[in-house]
Amino acid sequence: MRKSLTLHLGLIALLFALQFIAPAYHHGNLARIMVMASFAMGYNIMFGYTGLLSLGHAMFFAVGMYGMGLSATQLGLSIGPAFGVGILSALICSLIVGLLALRTIGVAFMIVTLMFSQTIFLTILYFGGITRGDEGFVIKQSTRQIFGLDLSDATTRYFAALLLFSLVLLGILWLVKSPTGRVLIAIRENEERAKMLGYDVWRHKLAAVVMSGTVSGAAGAAYGVLFGYVGASFSQVPYSIFPLLWVLLGGAGTVIGPFVGTLFMFYLIDLSSTVTDAYMLVVGVILVLLTMFARNGLMGIVRERWAKWLP
Amino acid sequence: MAAVNLLSTRGLSRNFGGMKAVQNVDLDLQQGKIRALIGPNGAGKTTLVSMLCGRIPASSGTVTFLGQDVTDMPAHKRISMGMAYTFQITSIFDDLTVFENVALAVQHRLGRAAKQLKPEVLATLERVGLETRSDQVAGDLAYGHQRLLEIAMGLGQEPKLLILDEPTQGLSDGEIDEFIALIREVSANTTVLLIEHNISVVMALADAITVLNFGEIIAEGTPEEIHANPAVQAAYLGG
């Protein structure tokens, strides 16, 4: 327990220090990566810890983002309460989707989540009068103020992203060490046995969907607040695949893996595109190699080889 | 005081398609006793106990546990009421440690009293002799040890009714002797339903025996009575 606490608090301290020393370009990247890693960590609750593969997490991200954005622009809420509306929207959305989608398992579950996510995307387009459809809308700088702080300022934005990231990271660390987390892992490992130990498997799965969707929605709302843009592209299929990819690369079922995966993927694209125009080829080959030789992701290897205690 | 029935079934049946796996079983388990359920392969033993603990629904008939009709109750609720089932085909959490496996069995009973978790898990492991292996990954254990872990998970639940589905399969003679001693000790405050092929284990442990053949009870009684029963001999020897 002490080792894992040191590791995770150490990561937060490192990111805190980077705010002061990272060059402007990487500073901006890191703020974005921390928000997206929070999205991936939310995804990991369902996929990595409970064994539920969703192909529709873009909907939670988008619902959080639009819940925040629309309540700020249409209802004129200030950014704090608007952020709260975003999280609440994602919570309600994930509860409804969970209640319906958990009637299915396996491949059917994946398809149902994918379809729900498409429904959210089409709903956003359908109400184009309010949502501005494909084009999306901007959250004005004058709106993005809280406690006298300007969230569009690079430093404030970095710290806000770090705050979200830290809360999610430590929250998930606590969850997976808790009795509930142990049951989620048990369901992933052997659902029938978990049931025959007296656990209500369905209720635990629903809780996992709601926690996962809510965290993902919080990341979506934060993205809108910090980068000032709300758009329908965030509800499309790529944004359902990204968290899956980040989690797989970094290590499903590890607390720190989603961050490692997001960071790795971001800089893999970033660095290879400075070398060659065919950077997607480089990225593709590396991803294929990783899935062939590192099935449990980067942190999965670390756990197998060096650190069995890694949560 | 008359014997109290912890669990009773009336007319319990289960069909798989046209096949009658279990027919019209009336079974009464007296509190505090060890009941053995025996019968040739395919007699319907596992199907019957699966209906008791709710893994499969009954086609007809009723199951009463602790005076309550549990026929339509989902498995996890029956388990929470005080049943435990250990699987015939070892079903443990392969990738988790031995400690985590038993912790999952114990924490459900403890609820929020998390502080007692560690000592109770270690005490449970000690009862089956796995205390030195608590940090090992369950899937790496030898087969016999996995069977013991399965039993430890049942014990960790501290059930009122412990259902053991062929627990000694794959155990060595020495391990079987330890198992017999363990179940004797457990039966002091737990009712046990034991499915078992090893007749010497049955004779050593059972207070009463129920014999199942082609899904029906063909005999019931003390070990001596069953031993002398011609119908049982016919079922086993094909006479």
PDB file of C-alpha atoms in Angstrom, chain A residues 178-203 308, chain B residues 53 55 75-76 79-80 85-87 91-96 99-100 103-105 107-108 112 117 150 153 157:
ATOM      1  CA  SER A 178     -11.823  -0.942  -1.473  1.00  0.00           C
ATOM      2  CA  PRO A 179     -14.110  -3.967  -0.948  1.00  0.00           C
ATOM      3  CA  THR A 180     -16.237  -2.787  -3.897  1.00  0.00           C
ATOM      4  CA  GLY A 181     -13.179  -2.665  -6.157  1.00  0.00           C
ATOM      5  CA  ARG A 182     -12.252  -6.181  -5.091  1.00  0.00           C
ATOM      6  CA  VAL A 183     -15.732  -7.366  -6.136  1.00  0.00           C
ATOM      7  CA  LEU A 184     -15.446  -5.618  -9.527  1.00  0.00           C
ATOM      8  CA  ILE A 185     -12.150  -7.430 -10.145  1.00  0.00           C
ATOM      9  CA  ALA A 186     -13.783 -10.678  -9.036  1.00  0.00           C
ATOM     10  CA  ILE A 187     -16.547 -10.155 -11.604  1.00  0.00           C
ATOM     11  CA  ARG A 188     -13.943  -9.555 -14.300  1.00  0.00           C
ATOM     12  CA  GLU A 189     -12.057 -12.709 -13.311  1.00  0.00           C
ATOM     13  CA  ASN A 190     -14.927 -15.136 -12.731  1.00  0.00           C
ATOM     14  CA  GLU A 191     -18.461 -13.806 -12.764  1.00  0.00           C
ATOM     15  CA  GLU A 192     -20.113 -17.094 -11.795  1.00  0.00           C
ATOM     16  CA  ARG A 193     -17.892 -17.494  -8.743  1.00  0.00           C
ATOM     17  CA  ALA A 194     -18.527 -13.907  -7.648  1.00  0.00           C
ATOM     18  CA  LYS A 195     -22.251 -14.587  -7.804  1.00  0.00           C
ATOM     19  CA  MET A 196     -21.850 -17.788  -5.798  1.00  0.00           C
ATOM     20  CA  LEU A 197     -20.030 -15.856  -3.087  1.00  0.00           C
ATOM     21  CA  GLY A 198     -23.215 -13.862  -2.589  1.00  0.00           C
ATOM     22  CA  TYR A 199     -22.475 -10.763  -4.643  1.00  0.00           C
ATOM     23  CA  ASP A 200     -25.166  -9.082  -6.700  1.00  0.00           C
ATOM     24  CA  VAL A 201     -23.211  -9.064  -9.954  1.00  0.00           C
ATOM     25  CA  TRP A 202     -25.719  -6.979 -11.878  1.00  0.00           C
ATOM     26  CA  ARG A 203     -25.785  -4.197  -9.301  1.00  0.00           C
ATOM     27  CA  LYS A 308       3.515  -7.315  -8.635  1.00  0.00           C
TER      28      LYS A 308
ATOM     29  CA  CYS B  53     -28.384 -22.816  -4.270  1.00  0.00           C
ATOM     30  CA  ARG B  55     -27.462 -21.665  -9.987  1.00  0.00           C
ATOM     31  CA  ALA B  75     -28.488 -17.257  -6.164  1.00  0.00           C
ATOM     32  CA  HIS B  76     -26.685 -14.309  -4.613  1.00  0.00           C
ATOM     33  CA  ILE B  79     -25.890 -17.229  -0.548  1.00  0.00           C
ATOM     34  CA  SER B  80     -26.342 -14.072   1.510  1.00  0.00           C
ATOM     35  CA  TYR B  85     -21.437 -23.791  -2.586  1.00  0.00           C
ATOM     36  CA  THR B  86     -18.054 -25.162  -3.543  1.00  0.00           C
ATOM     37  CA  PHE B  87     -17.752 -26.098  -7.179  1.00  0.00           C
ATOM     38  CA  SER B  91     -13.740 -22.366  -9.731  1.00  0.00           C
ATOM     39  CA  ILE B  92     -11.356 -19.934  -8.133  1.00  0.00           C
ATOM     40  CA  PHE B  93     -10.036 -16.544  -9.186  1.00  0.00           C
ATOM     41  CA  ASP B  94      -6.935 -17.799 -11.022  1.00  0.00           C
ATOM     42  CA  ASP B  95      -5.143 -14.476 -11.412  1.00  0.00           C
ATOM     43  CA  LEU B  96      -5.703 -13.274  -7.852  1.00  0.00           C
ATOM     44  CA  PHE B  99      -5.451 -14.205   0.126  1.00  0.00           C
ATOM     45  CA  GLU B 100      -7.666 -12.215  -2.265  1.00  0.00           C
ATOM     46  CA  ALA B 103     -10.945 -12.236   1.230  1.00  0.00           C
ATOM     47  CA  LEU B 104     -13.747 -12.153  -1.327  1.00  0.00           C
ATOM     48  CA  ALA B 105     -15.523 -14.913   0.560  1.00  0.00           C
ATOM     49  CA  GLN B 107     -15.660  -9.619   3.183  1.00  0.00           C
ATOM     50  CA  HIS B 108     -19.232 -10.261   2.081  1.00  0.00           C
ATOM     51  CA  ARG B 112     -18.105  -2.820   6.652  1.00  0.00           C
ATOM     52  CA  LEU B 117     -10.705  -8.981   7.239  1.00  0.00           C
ATOM     53  CA  GLU B 150     -12.149 -23.775  -2.989  1.00  0.00           C
ATOM     54  CA  MET B 153     -13.725 -20.002   0.236  1.00  0.00           C
ATOM     55  CA  GLN B 157     -18.414 -17.461   4.270  1.00  0.00           C
TER      56      GLN B 157
END
